[in-house]
Amino acid sequence: DGGITQSPKYLFRKEGQNVTLSCEQNLNHDAMYWYRQDPGQGLRLIYYSQIVNDFQKGDIAEGYSVSREKKESFPLTVTSAQKNPTAFYLCASSTQAGNTIYFGEGSWLTVV
Amino acid sequence: KNEVEQSPQNLTAQEGEFITINCSYSVGISALHWLQQHPGGGIVSLFMLSSGKKKHGRLIATINIQEKHSSLHITASHPRDSAVYICAVSGSARQLTFGSGTQLTVLP
């Protein structure tokens, strides 16, 4: 079955460390997205990519970095520059037309 | 003012009740999505609408483009419908803007 796989589900990070969240899809979707969700708030766009080897900043890109070397993969690195990284992170993918969007199961990141 | 407003924020219903969740938006859109988020965090797309009405099982979604308003209805609600329901809109750039969600609890 096609879908999106995010890992890890739960991650603890020490202050000053970079961590990378994995997102893989086998839906043959061109577009992939990373969102952050905080309690009581809507999802906010961190980065998105419409095509391999290209990506764009979203609304809250500071302190994050991404790469899109393969169509199937869109990893997100939370760098030490992100001042408040504790949150729930969701990866999504869609066709170029955006007719249907699929989400991963999410990753909970906690800074300790 | 947020671009996408949902109401109510929290909703508790008895099993079998008819439920309505509302979404209003302030920008021009190409489509509106209704999403369901379960306690584990994963999100499932329920509907994508650009006009009119769609139905899937006990779920019905409507949109009024002129009034910039959409509703999600659940008929004969069941405890397994308990989840967060999220409205999201996509504009010309196809980026989604999300509402903050409606927490629905259906009691047996």
Tab-separated table of C-alpha atoms in Angstrom:
chain	number	residue	atom	x	y	z
A	1	ASP	CA	0.000	0.000	0.000
A	2	GLY	CA	1.187	3.494	-0.778
A	3	GLY	CA	1.701	5.997	1.939
A	4	ILE	CA	4.004	8.257	3.893
A	5	THR	CA	6.338	7.017	6.580
A	6	GLN	CA	7.756	9.329	9.195
A	7	SER	CA	10.397	8.363	11.718
A	8	PRO	CA	11.065	8.411	14.521
A	9	LYS	CA	7.674	8.717	16.189
A	10	TYR	CA	9.218	10.104	19.377
A	11	LEU	CA	12.540	11.900	19.667
A	12	PHE	CA	14.333	13.613	22.524
A	13	ARG	CA	17.006	16.173	21.817
A	14	LYS	CA	19.483	17.862	24.068
A	15	GLU	CA	19.869	21.578	23.717
A	16	GLY	CA	22.499	22.437	21.135
A	17	GLN	CA	22.012	19.268	19.107
A	18	ASN	CA	20.750	18.952	15.568
A	19	VAL	CA	18.215	16.238	14.857
A	20	THR	CA	16.852	14.928	11.573
A	21	LEU	CA	13.311	13.694	11.026
A	22	SER	CA	12.775	11.288	8.175
A	23	CYS	CA	9.880	11.399	5.696
A	24	GLU	CA	9.531	8.859	2.887
A	25	GLN	CA	6.642	8.433	0.455
A	26	ASN	CA	5.924	5.814	-2.187
A	27	LEU	CA	2.964	7.605	-3.733
A	28	ASN	CA	4.986	9.063	-6.605
A	29	HIS	CA	3.981	12.535	-5.425
A	30	ASP	CA	5.962	15.493	-6.659
A	31	ALA	CA	5.165	17.832	-3.766
A	32	MET	CA	6.203	17.286	-0.159
A	33	TYR	CA	5.702	19.452	2.906
A	34	TRP	CA	6.793	19.781	6.516
A	35	TYR	CA	4.429	21.278	9.078
A	36	ARG	CA	4.760	22.069	12.752
A	37	GLN	CA	1.819	21.764	15.137
A	38	ASP	CA	1.689	23.383	18.577
A	39	PRO	CA	-1.144	22.938	21.083
A	40	GLY	CA	-4.171	25.033	20.220
A	41	GLN	CA	-2.695	26.231	16.939
A	42	GLY	CA	-3.168	25.268	13.347
A	43	LEU	CA	-0.448	23.550	11.388
A	44	ARG	CA	2.226	25.930	10.176
A	45	LEU	CA	4.334	25.370	7.079
A	46	ILE	CA	8.075	24.999	7.631
A	47	TYR	CA	9.358	24.031	4.174
A	48	TYR	CA	7.929	22.603	0.997
A	49	SER	CA	9.274	21.079	-2.172
A	50	GLN	CA	7.463	20.896	-5.487
A	51	ILE	CA	10.172	18.965	-7.322
A	52	VAL	CA	13.406	17.114	-6.702
A	53	ASN	CA	16.409	19.312	-5.881
A	54	ASP	CA	14.213	22.312	-5.184
A	55	PHE	CA	12.544	23.522	-1.990
A	56	GLN	CA	11.061	26.718	-0.620
A	57	LYS	CA	10.783	28.256	2.825
A	58	GLY	CA	7.409	28.292	4.473
A	59	ASP	CA	6.126	30.581	7.194
A	60	ILE	CA	8.435	29.381	9.987
A	61	ALA	CA	11.626	28.142	8.294
A	62	GLU	CA	14.122	29.729	10.686
A	63	GLY	CA	16.122	27.097	12.541
A	64	TYR	CA	15.192	24.321	10.120
A	65	SER	CA	16.780	22.869	6.997
A	66	VAL	CA	15.664	20.341	4.389
A	67	SER	CA	16.920	18.490	1.338
A	68	ARG	CA	15.157	16.848	-1.593
A	69	GLU	CA	17.717	14.661	-3.327
A	70	LYS	CA	15.188	11.976	-4.173
A	71	LYS	CA	11.518	12.221	-5.087
A	72	GLU	CA	10.611	9.807	-2.318
A	73	SER	CA	12.457	11.514	0.530
A	74	PHE	CA	12.214	14.901	2.235
A	75	PRO	CA	14.133	14.896	5.537
A	76	LEU	CA	13.856	17.794	7.978
A	77	THR	CA	16.736	18.845	10.210
A	78	VAL	CA	15.907	20.777	13.346
A	79	THR	CA	19.036	22.749	14.082
A	80	SER	CA	20.302	24.192	17.337
A	81	ALA	CA	19.266	27.597	15.989
A	82	GLN	CA	15.595	26.674	16.454
A	83	LYS	CA	14.854	28.265	19.830
A	84	ASN	CA	11.684	26.370	20.680
A	85	PRO	CA	11.764	23.053	18.826
A	86	THR	CA	9.505	21.034	21.114
A	87	ALA	CA	6.481	20.324	18.938
A	88	PHE	CA	4.674	17.795	16.783
A	89	TYR	CA	6.002	17.619	13.224
A	90	LEU	CA	3.975	16.380	10.280
A	91	CYS	CA	5.146	15.511	6.806
A	92	ALA	CA	2.746	15.507	3.871
A	93	SER	CA	2.779	14.916	0.152
A	94	SER	CA	0.477	15.699	-2.728
A	95	THR	CA	0.268	15.617	-6.488
A	96	GLN	CA	1.278	18.804	-8.295
A	97	ALA	CA	-2.394	19.634	-8.731
A	98	GLY	CA	-2.865	19.349	-4.975
A	99	ASN	CA	-6.061	17.375	-5.395
A	100	THR	CA	-5.315	15.033	-2.538
A	101	ILE	CA	-2.921	15.447	0.322
A	102	TYR	CA	-1.561	12.608	2.410
A	103	PHE	CA	-0.043	13.013	5.855
A	104	GLY	CA	2.421	10.921	7.789
A	105	GLU	CA	1.768	9.805	11.359
A	106	GLY	CA	3.886	12.610	12.766
A	107	SER	CA	6.941	12.904	14.970
A	108	TRP	CA	6.975	14.225	18.526
A	109	LEU	CA	10.169	16.130	19.289
A	110	THR	CA	11.016	17.089	22.865
A	111	VAL	CA	14.025	19.090	23.943
A	112	VAL	CA	15.450	17.984	27.271
B	1	LYS	CA	-7.673	37.761	12.485
B	2	ASN	CA	-6.791	34.253	11.341
B	3	GLU	CA	-7.400	33.485	7.704
B	4	VAL	CA	-9.274	30.296	8.625
B	5	GLU	CA	-11.642	30.261	11.582
B	6	GLN	CA	-13.340	27.144	12.894
B	7	SER	CA	-16.193	26.823	15.324
B	8	PRO	CA	-16.752	25.477	17.813
B	9	GLN	CA	-13.283	24.814	19.238
B	10	ASN	CA	-14.646	21.997	21.374
B	11	LEU	CA	-17.794	19.951	20.914
B	12	THR	CA	-19.230	17.180	23.050
B	13	ALA	CA	-22.160	15.158	21.751
B	14	GLN	CA	-24.126	12.082	22.676
B	15	GLU	CA	-23.962	9.068	20.427
B	16	GLY	CA	-26.468	9.362	17.610
B	17	GLU	CA	-26.571	13.158	17.502
B	18	PHE	CA	-26.212	15.169	14.314
B	19	ILE	CA	-23.014	17.234	14.434
B	20	THR	CA	-22.017	20.358	12.540
B	21	ILE	CA	-18.582	21.953	12.471
B	22	ASN	CA	-18.166	25.287	10.732
B	23	CYS	CA	-15.280	26.871	8.868
B	24	SER	CA	-15.015	30.445	7.630
B	25	TYR	CA	-12.164	31.840	5.610
B	26	SER	CA	-11.166	35.311	4.547
B	27	VAL	CA	-9.042	34.724	1.456
B	28	GLY	CA	-9.708	33.585	-2.079
B	29	ILE	CA	-9.234	29.869	-2.368
B	30	SER	CA	-8.931	27.187	-5.009
B	31	ALA	CA	-10.096	24.412	-2.685
B	32	LEU	CA	-11.060	23.641	0.892
B	33	HIS	CA	-10.040	20.488	2.742
B	34	TRP	CA	-11.557	18.775	5.740
B	35	LEU	CA	-9.085	16.662	7.697
B	36	GLN	CA	-9.405	14.325	10.658
B	37	GLN	CA	-6.675	13.991	13.282
B	38	HIS	CA	-6.788	11.105	15.752
B	39	PRO	CA	-5.219	11.168	19.228
B	40	GLY	CA	-2.033	9.535	17.958
B	41	GLY	CA	-1.500	12.550	15.728
B	42	GLY	CA	-1.894	11.101	12.249
B	43	ILE	CA	-4.088	13.071	9.865
B	44	VAL	CA	-6.451	11.717	7.249
B	45	SER	CA	-7.960	13.745	4.440
B	46	LEU	CA	-11.768	13.481	4.484
B	47	PHE	CA	-12.836	15.815	1.692
B	48	MET	CA	-11.555	18.291	-0.806
B	49	LEU	CA	-14.180	20.766	-2.036
B	50	SER	CA	-14.187	23.574	-4.533
B	51	SER	CA	-17.969	23.922	-4.778
B	52	GLY	CA	-21.234	22.371	-3.694
B	53	LYS	CA	-21.460	19.315	-1.507
B	54	LYS	CA	-19.781	15.951	-1.017
B	55	LYS	CA	-20.902	12.913	0.946
B	56	HIS	CA	-18.981	9.921	2.196
B	57	GLY	CA	-20.820	7.530	4.462
B	58	ARG	CA	-22.099	9.500	7.449
B	59	LEU	CA	-20.002	12.544	6.611
B	60	ILE	CA	-21.236	15.449	4.514
B	61	ALA	CA	-19.243	18.530	3.567
B	62	THR	CA	-20.662	21.664	2.003
B	63	ILE	CA	-19.111	24.869	0.798
B	64	ASN	CA	-20.541	28.278	-0.085
B	65	ILE	CA	-17.921	30.131	-2.100
B	66	GLN	CA	-19.795	33.461	-2.051
B	67	GLU	CA	-20.084	33.428	1.731
B	68	LYS	CA	-16.604	31.927	2.221
B	69	HIS	CA	-18.023	29.278	4.496
B	70	SER	CA	-17.962	25.501	4.750
B	71	SER	CA	-19.602	23.007	7.063
B	72	LEU	CA	-18.804	19.441	7.988
B	73	HIS	CA	-21.758	17.377	9.159
B	74	ILE	CA	-21.703	13.995	10.850
B	75	THR	CA	-24.958	12.080	10.958
B	76	ALA	CA	-25.688	9.422	13.603
B	77	SER	CA	-22.474	10.234	15.454
B	78	HIS	CA	-20.505	7.450	17.125
B	79	PRO	CA	-17.737	7.446	19.755
B	80	ARG	CA	-15.248	6.398	17.070
B	81	ASP	CA	-15.896	9.773	15.403
B	82	SER	CA	-14.109	11.424	18.339
B	83	ALA	CA	-11.144	13.265	16.887
B	84	VAL	CA	-9.917	16.718	15.930
B	85	TYR	CA	-11.438	17.976	12.699
B	86	ILE	CA	-9.375	20.499	10.785
B	87	CYS	CA	-10.393	22.819	7.985
B	88	ALA	CA	-7.689	23.922	5.554
B	89	VAL	CA	-7.788	26.114	2.464
B	90	SER	CA	-5.483	26.238	-0.514
B	91	GLY	CA	-4.907	29.325	-2.606
B	92	SER	CA	-3.383	29.915	-6.007
B	93	ALA	CA	0.012	28.725	-4.799
B	94	ARG	CA	-1.626	25.520	-3.561
B	95	GLN	CA	-0.185	26.018	-0.084
B	96	LEU	CA	-2.544	25.056	2.699
B	97	THR	CA	-3.612	27.380	5.487
B	98	PHE	CA	-5.073	25.522	8.432
B	99	GLY	CA	-7.688	26.301	11.023
B	100	SER	CA	-6.865	25.475	14.632
B	101	GLY	CA	-9.214	22.494	14.666
B	102	THR	CA	-12.380	21.373	16.439
B	103	GLN	CA	-12.041	18.758	19.158
B	104	LEU	CA	-15.057	16.457	18.909
B	105	THR	CA	-15.934	14.032	21.677
B	106	VAL	CA	-18.863	11.667	21.170
B	107	LEU	CA	-20.048	10.009	24.365
B	108	PRO	CA	-21.644	6.546	24.358
